[in-house]
Tab-separated table of C-alpha atoms in Angstrom:
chain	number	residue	atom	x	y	z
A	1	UNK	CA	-85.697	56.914	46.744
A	2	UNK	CA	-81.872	56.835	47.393
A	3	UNK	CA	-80.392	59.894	48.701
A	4	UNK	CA	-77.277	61.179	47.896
A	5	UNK	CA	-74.778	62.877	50.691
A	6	UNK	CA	-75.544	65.931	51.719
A	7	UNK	CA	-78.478	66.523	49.322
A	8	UNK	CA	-82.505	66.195	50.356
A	9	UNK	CA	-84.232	64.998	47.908
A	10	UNK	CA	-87.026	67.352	47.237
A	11	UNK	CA	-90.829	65.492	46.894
A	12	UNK	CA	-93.854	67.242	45.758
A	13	UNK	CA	-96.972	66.137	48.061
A	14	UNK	CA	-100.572	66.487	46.479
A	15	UNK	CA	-103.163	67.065	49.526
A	16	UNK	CA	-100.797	68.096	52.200
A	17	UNK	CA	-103.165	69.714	54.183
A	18	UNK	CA	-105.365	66.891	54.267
A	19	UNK	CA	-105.299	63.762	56.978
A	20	UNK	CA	-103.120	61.589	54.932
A	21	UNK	CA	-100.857	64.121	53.775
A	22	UNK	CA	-100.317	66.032	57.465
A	23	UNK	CA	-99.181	62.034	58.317
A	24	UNK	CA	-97.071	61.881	55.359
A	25	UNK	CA	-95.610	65.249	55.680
A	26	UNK	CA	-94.649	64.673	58.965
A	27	UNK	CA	-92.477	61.370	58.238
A	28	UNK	CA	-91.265	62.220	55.439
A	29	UNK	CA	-89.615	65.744	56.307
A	30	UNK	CA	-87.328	63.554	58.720
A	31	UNK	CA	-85.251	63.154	55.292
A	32	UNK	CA	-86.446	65.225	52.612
A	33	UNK	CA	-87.724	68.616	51.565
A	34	UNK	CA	-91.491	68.765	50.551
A	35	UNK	CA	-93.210	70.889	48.498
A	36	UNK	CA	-96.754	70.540	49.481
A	37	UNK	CA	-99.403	71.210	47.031
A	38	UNK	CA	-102.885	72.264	48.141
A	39	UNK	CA	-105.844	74.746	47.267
A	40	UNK	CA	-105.305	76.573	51.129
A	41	UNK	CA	-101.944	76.718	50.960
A	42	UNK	CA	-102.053	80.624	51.022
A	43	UNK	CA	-103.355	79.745	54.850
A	44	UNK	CA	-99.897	77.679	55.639
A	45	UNK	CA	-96.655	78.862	56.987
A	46	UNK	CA	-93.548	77.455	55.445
A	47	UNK	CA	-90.892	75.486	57.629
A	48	UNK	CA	-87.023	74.823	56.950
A	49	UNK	CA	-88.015	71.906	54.904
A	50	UNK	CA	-91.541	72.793	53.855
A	51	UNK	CA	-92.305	74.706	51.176
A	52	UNK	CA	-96.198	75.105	50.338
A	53	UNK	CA	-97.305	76.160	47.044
A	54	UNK	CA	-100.871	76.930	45.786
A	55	UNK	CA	-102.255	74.805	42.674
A	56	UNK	CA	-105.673	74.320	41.206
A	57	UNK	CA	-105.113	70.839	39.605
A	58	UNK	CA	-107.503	71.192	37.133
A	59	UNK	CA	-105.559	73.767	35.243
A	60	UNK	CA	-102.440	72.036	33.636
A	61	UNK	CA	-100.768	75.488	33.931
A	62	UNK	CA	-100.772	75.440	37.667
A	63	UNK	CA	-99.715	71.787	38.066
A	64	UNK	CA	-96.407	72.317	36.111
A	65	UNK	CA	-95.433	75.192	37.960
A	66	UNK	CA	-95.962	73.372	41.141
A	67	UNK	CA	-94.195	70.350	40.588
A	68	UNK	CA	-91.019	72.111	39.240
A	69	UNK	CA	-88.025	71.228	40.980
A	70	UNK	CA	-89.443	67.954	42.529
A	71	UNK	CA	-86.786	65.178	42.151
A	72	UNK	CA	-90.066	63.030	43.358
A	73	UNK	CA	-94.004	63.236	43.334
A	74	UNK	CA	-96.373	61.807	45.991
A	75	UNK	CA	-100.370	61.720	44.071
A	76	UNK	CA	-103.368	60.698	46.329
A	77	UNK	CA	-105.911	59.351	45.638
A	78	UNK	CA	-107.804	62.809	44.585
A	79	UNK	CA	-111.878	62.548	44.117
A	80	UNK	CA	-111.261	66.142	44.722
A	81	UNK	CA	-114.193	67.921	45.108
A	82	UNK	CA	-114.614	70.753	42.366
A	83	UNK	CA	-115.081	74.436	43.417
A	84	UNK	CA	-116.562	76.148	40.842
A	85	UNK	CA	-120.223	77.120	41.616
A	86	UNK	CA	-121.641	74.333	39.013
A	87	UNK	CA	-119.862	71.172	38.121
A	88	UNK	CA	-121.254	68.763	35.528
A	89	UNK	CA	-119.500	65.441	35.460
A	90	UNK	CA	-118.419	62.490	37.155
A	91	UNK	CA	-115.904	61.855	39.718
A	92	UNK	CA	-114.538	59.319	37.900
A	93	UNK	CA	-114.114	61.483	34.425
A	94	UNK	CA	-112.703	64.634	37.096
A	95	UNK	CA	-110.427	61.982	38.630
A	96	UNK	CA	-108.721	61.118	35.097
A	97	UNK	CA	-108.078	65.056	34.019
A	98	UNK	CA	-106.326	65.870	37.442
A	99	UNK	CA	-104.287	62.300	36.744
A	100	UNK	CA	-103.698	63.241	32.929
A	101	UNK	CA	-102.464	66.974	34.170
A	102	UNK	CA	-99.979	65.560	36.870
A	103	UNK	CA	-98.526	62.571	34.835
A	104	UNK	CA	-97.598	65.288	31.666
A	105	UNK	CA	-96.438	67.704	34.564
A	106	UNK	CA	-94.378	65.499	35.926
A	107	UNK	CA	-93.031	64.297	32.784
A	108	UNK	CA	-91.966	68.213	31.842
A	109	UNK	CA	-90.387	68.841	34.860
A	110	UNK	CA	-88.390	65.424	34.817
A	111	UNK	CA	-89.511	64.031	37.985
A	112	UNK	CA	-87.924	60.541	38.844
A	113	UNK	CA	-90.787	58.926	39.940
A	114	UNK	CA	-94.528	58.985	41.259
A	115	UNK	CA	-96.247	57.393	43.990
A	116	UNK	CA	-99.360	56.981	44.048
A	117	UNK	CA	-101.420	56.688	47.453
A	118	UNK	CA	-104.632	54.731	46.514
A	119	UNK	CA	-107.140	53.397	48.443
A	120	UNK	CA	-107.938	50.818	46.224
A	121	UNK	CA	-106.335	46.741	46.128
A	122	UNK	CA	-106.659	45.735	42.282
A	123	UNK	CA	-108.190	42.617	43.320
A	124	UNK	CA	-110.971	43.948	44.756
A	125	UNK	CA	-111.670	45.736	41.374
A	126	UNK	CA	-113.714	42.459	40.665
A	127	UNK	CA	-116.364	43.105	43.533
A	128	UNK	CA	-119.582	44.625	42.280
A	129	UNK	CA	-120.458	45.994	45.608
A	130	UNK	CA	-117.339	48.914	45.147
A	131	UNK	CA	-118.303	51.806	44.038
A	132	UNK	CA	-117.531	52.825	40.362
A	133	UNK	CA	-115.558	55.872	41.304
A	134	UNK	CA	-113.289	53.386	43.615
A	135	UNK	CA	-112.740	51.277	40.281
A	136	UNK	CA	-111.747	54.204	38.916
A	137	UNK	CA	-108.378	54.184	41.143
A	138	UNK	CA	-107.026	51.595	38.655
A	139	UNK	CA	-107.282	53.593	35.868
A	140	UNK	CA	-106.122	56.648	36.876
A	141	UNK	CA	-103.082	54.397	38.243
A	142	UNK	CA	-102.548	54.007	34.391
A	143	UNK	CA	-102.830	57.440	33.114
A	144	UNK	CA	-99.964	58.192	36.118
A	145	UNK	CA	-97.822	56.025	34.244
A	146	UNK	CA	-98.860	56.911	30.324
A	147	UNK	CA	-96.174	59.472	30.172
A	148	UNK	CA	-93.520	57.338	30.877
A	149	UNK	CA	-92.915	58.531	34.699
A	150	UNK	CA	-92.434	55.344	36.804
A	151	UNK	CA	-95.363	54.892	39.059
A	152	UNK	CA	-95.340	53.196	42.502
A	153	UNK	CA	-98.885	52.372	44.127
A	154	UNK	CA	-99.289	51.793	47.499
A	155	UNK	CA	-102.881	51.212	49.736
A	156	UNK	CA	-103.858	53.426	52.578
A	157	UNK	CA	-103.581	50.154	54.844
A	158	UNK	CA	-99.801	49.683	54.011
A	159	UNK	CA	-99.104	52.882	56.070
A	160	UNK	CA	-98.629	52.508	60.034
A	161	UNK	CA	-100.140	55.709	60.972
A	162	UNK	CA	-103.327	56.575	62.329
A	163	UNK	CA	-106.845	54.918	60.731
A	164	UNK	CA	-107.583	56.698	57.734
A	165	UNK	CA	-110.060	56.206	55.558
A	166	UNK	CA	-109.310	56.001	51.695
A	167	UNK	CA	-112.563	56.828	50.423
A	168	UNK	CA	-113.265	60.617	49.405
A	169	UNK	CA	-114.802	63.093	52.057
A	170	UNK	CA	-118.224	63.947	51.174
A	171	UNK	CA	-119.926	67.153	51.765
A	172	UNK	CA	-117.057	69.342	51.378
A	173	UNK	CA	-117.960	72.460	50.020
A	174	UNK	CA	-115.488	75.562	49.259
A	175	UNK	CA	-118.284	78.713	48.092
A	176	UNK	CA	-116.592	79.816	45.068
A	177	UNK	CA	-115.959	83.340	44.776
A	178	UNK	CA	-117.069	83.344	41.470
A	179	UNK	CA	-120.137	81.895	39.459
A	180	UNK	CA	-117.343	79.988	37.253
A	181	UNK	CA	-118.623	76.381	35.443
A	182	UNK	CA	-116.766	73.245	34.967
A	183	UNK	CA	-118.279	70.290	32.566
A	184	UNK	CA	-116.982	66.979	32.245
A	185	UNK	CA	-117.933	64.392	29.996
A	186	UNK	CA	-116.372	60.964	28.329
A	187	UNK	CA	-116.706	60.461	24.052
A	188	UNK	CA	-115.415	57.685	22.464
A	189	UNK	CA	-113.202	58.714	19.315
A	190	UNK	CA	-113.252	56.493	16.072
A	191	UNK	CA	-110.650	54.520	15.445
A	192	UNK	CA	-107.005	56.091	14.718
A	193	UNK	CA	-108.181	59.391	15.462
A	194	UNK	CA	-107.153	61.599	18.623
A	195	UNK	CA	-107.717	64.558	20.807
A	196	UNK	CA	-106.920	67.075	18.883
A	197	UNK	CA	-109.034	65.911	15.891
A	198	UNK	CA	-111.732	66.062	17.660
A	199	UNK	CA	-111.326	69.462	19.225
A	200	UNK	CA	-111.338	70.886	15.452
A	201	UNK	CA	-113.766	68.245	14.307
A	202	UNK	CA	-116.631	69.543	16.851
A	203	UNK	CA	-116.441	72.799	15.680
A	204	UNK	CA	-117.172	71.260	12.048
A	205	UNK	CA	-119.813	69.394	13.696
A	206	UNK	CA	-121.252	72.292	15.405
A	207	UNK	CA	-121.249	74.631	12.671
A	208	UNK	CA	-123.223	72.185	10.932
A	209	UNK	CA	-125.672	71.053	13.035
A	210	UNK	CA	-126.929	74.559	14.262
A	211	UNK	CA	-127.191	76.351	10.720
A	212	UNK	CA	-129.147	78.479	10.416
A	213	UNK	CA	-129.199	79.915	13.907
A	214	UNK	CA	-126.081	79.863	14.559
A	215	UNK	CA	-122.911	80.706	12.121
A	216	UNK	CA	-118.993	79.667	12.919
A	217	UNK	CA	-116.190	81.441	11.312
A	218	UNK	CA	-112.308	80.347	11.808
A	219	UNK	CA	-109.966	82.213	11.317
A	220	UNK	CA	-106.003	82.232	9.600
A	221	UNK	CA	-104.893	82.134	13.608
A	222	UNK	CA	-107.113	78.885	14.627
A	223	UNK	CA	-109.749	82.023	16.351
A	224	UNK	CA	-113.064	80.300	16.825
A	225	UNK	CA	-116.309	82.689	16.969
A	226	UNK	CA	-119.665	81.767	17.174
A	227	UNK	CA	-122.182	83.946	16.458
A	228	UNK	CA	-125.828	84.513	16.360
A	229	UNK	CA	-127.369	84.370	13.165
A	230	UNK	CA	-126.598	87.585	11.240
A	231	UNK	CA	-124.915	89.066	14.709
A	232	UNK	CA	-121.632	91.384	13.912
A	233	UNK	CA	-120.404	90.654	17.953
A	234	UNK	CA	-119.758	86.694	18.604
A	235	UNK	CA	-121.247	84.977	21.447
A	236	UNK	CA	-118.023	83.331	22.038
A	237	UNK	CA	-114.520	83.599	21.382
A	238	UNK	CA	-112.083	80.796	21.194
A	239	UNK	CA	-108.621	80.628	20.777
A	240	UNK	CA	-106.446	77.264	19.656
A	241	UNK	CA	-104.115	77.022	22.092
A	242	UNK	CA	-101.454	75.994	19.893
A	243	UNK	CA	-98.548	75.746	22.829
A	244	UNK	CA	-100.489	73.846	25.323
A	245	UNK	CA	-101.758	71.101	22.697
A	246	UNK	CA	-100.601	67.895	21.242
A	247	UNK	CA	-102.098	65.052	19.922
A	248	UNK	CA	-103.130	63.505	22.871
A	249	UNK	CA	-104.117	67.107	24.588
A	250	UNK	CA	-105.554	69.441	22.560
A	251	UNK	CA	-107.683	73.601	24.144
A	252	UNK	CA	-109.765	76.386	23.430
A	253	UNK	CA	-108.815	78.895	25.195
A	254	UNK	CA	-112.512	80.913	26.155
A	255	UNK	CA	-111.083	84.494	24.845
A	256	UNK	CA	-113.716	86.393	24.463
A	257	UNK	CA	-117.494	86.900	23.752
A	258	UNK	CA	-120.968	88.346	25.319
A	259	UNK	CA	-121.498	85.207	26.703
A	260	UNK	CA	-118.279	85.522	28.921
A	261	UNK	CA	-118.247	87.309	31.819
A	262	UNK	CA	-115.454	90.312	31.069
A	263	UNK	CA	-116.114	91.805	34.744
A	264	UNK	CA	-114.823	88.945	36.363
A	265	UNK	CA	-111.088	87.723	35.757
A	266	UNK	CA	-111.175	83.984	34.637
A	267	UNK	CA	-109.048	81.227	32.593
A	268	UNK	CA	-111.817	79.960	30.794
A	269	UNK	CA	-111.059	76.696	28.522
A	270	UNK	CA	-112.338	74.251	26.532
A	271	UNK	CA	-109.705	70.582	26.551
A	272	UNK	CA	-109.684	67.333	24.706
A	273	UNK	CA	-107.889	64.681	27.134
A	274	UNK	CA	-107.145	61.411	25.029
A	275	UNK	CA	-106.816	58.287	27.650
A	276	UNK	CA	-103.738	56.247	27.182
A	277	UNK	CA	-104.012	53.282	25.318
A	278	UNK	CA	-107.920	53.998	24.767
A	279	UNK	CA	-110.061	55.689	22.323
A	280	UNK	CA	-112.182	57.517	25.191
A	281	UNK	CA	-111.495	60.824	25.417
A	282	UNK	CA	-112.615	63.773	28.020
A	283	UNK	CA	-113.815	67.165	27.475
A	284	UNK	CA	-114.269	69.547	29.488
A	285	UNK	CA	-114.334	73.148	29.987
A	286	UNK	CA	-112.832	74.565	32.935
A	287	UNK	CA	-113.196	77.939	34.998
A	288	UNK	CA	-115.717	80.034	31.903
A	289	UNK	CA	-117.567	82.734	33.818
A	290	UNK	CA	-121.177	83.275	32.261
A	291	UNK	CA	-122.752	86.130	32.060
A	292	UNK	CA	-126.247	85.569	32.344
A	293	UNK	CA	-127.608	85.934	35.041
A	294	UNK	CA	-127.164	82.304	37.304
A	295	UNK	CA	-130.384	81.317	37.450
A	296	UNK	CA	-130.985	81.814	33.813
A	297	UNK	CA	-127.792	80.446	32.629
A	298	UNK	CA	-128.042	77.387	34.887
A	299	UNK	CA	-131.369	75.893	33.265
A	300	UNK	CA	-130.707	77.727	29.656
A	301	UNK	CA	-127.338	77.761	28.168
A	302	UNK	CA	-125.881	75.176	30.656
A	303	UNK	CA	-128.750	72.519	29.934
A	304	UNK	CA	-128.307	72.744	25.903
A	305	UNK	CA	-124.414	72.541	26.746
A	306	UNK	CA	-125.271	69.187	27.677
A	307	UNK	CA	-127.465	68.400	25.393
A	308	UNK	CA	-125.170	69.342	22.873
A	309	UNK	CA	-122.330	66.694	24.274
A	310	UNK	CA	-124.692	64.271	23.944
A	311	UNK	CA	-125.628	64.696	20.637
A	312	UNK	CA	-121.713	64.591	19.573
A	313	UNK	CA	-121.295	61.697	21.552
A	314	UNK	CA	-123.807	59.736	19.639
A	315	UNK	CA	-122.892	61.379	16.219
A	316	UNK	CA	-119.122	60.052	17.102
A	317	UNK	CA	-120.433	56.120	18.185
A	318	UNK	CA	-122.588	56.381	14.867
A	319	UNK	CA	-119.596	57.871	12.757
A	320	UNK	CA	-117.078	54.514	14.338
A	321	UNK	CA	-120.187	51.919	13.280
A	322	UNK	CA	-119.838	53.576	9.774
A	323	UNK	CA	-116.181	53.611	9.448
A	324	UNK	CA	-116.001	49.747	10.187
């Protein structure tokens, strides 16, 4: 990271309020200007060459926004704990949105180059004994890369600060100040196909798997609704978002519906994340706001959500086996 006369370089520092970031923070504002990125940074004051912005880094919206004007990025290793009230999914499968969200950020926003802060050596991806979400470090090293950013990736150990442990904190937990949902699950695509094929082919899918209860119109302006049998008011709404998609990144937007919450402000969406260089792809919906009541929700429409996944999962591995 060369610096130029009389210019700071301006890095962008993901879990600044954290142990790691605090340590980097504090070396690193010796010659440049940080923006540091964290969920509390609304409880942070900023300095002469601090600057702290909020960002939810599950929502590709906020990530974007917070890394503009970064000449440079600085990723941790994230494991991030989620805080919406339920969370279906793996670390692992989390850890590869928030990776896919900062390396087309970063990309937009022309940043020069990302480092990435693992606490992972790719040699000791071999052992058995390390835990699956640690192996994940490696490939979310490569979807940092995918979108043509250079990536630099360095181990906790290489630092000279104070002991720090790479692996995630455990028992974390933020209460949510809303009963929002966020589910997160891997497919495997057939081959030559992408993300946003298979956002509009599980529509098709789902329209035909659940007739007769259930009927799915789209309309001229890629609106989704699902409704209940001969029901004149959909249970949900959803809206192609048409701007934020692209073949490797394709979203619903949840717009709508008396299964969504309308008393209760939310960003409700439904995304198709293609992995670089793979056919696996994640989906996930992000930040929907039911509005059944919790208990009911969580063991009614939240079970057959995953149920559903499944199901499309398995009709997807069966539809690759018959395409061969």
């Amino acid at each position: 990271m060369d610096q130029e006369e009389n210019y700071r370089p301006i890095i962008a520092l993901t879990g600044a309020s954290g142990n790691i970031g605090q340590y980097l923070m504090t070396e690193l504002q010796k010659n440049y200007d940080i923006i540091a990125l964290s969920r509390r940074a609304d409880q942070q004051k900023d300095t002469e060459h601090v600057t702290w912005r909020a960002c939810d880094f599950f929502s590709y919206d906020d990530v974007e926004e917070a890394l503009r004007g970064a000449d440079y990025a600085i990723y941790l290793s994230q494991s991030m704990y989620s805080s919406a009230k339920l969370t279906q999914g793996s670390s692992e499968d989390m850890d590869a949105i928030l990776a896919g969200h900062f390396a087309r950020a970063a990309q937009r926003n022309n940043v020069k180059k990302i480092v990435y802060v693992s606490g992972m050596d790719p040699a000791e991806v071999e052992n058995k004994d390390v835990p699956r979400h640690l192996r994940s470090r490696l490939e979310v090293e490569q979807i940092l890369g995918s979108s043509g950013v250079p990536v630099t990736a360095f181990w906790v150990e290489q630092f000279d600060g104070p002991s720090i442990s790479p692996y995630p904190i455990t028992g974390l937990a933020k209460k949510s100040m809303k009963s929002d949902v966020r589910s997160v699950q891997r497919l495997c695509l057939p081959e030559g196909k992408n993300a946003q094929w298979v956002l509009h082919y599980y529509i098709e899918w789902l329209s035909r798997i659940t007739k007769p209860f259930i009927r799915i119109t789209r309309s001229e302006d890629q609106i989704v609704r699902i409704f209940l049998r001969a029901a004149k008011v959909p249970i949900l709404e959803l809206t192609y978002d048409k701007t934020k998609s692209s073949p490797s990144h394709a979203s619903y937007r949840i717009s709508g519906g008396i299964l969504v919450n309308k008393r209760e402000i939310h960003k409700g969406r439904l995304e198709f994340l293609q992995l670089p260089n793979s056919r696996e792809c994640i989906v996930a919906i992000h930040d929907y706001v039911p509005s059944l009541p919790w208990f009911i929700y969580k063991y009614s429409q939240a079970t057959l959500h995953l149920w559903v996944m499944k199901a499309f999962d398995l009709h997807l591995k069966q539809l690759s086996k018959h395409n061969k």
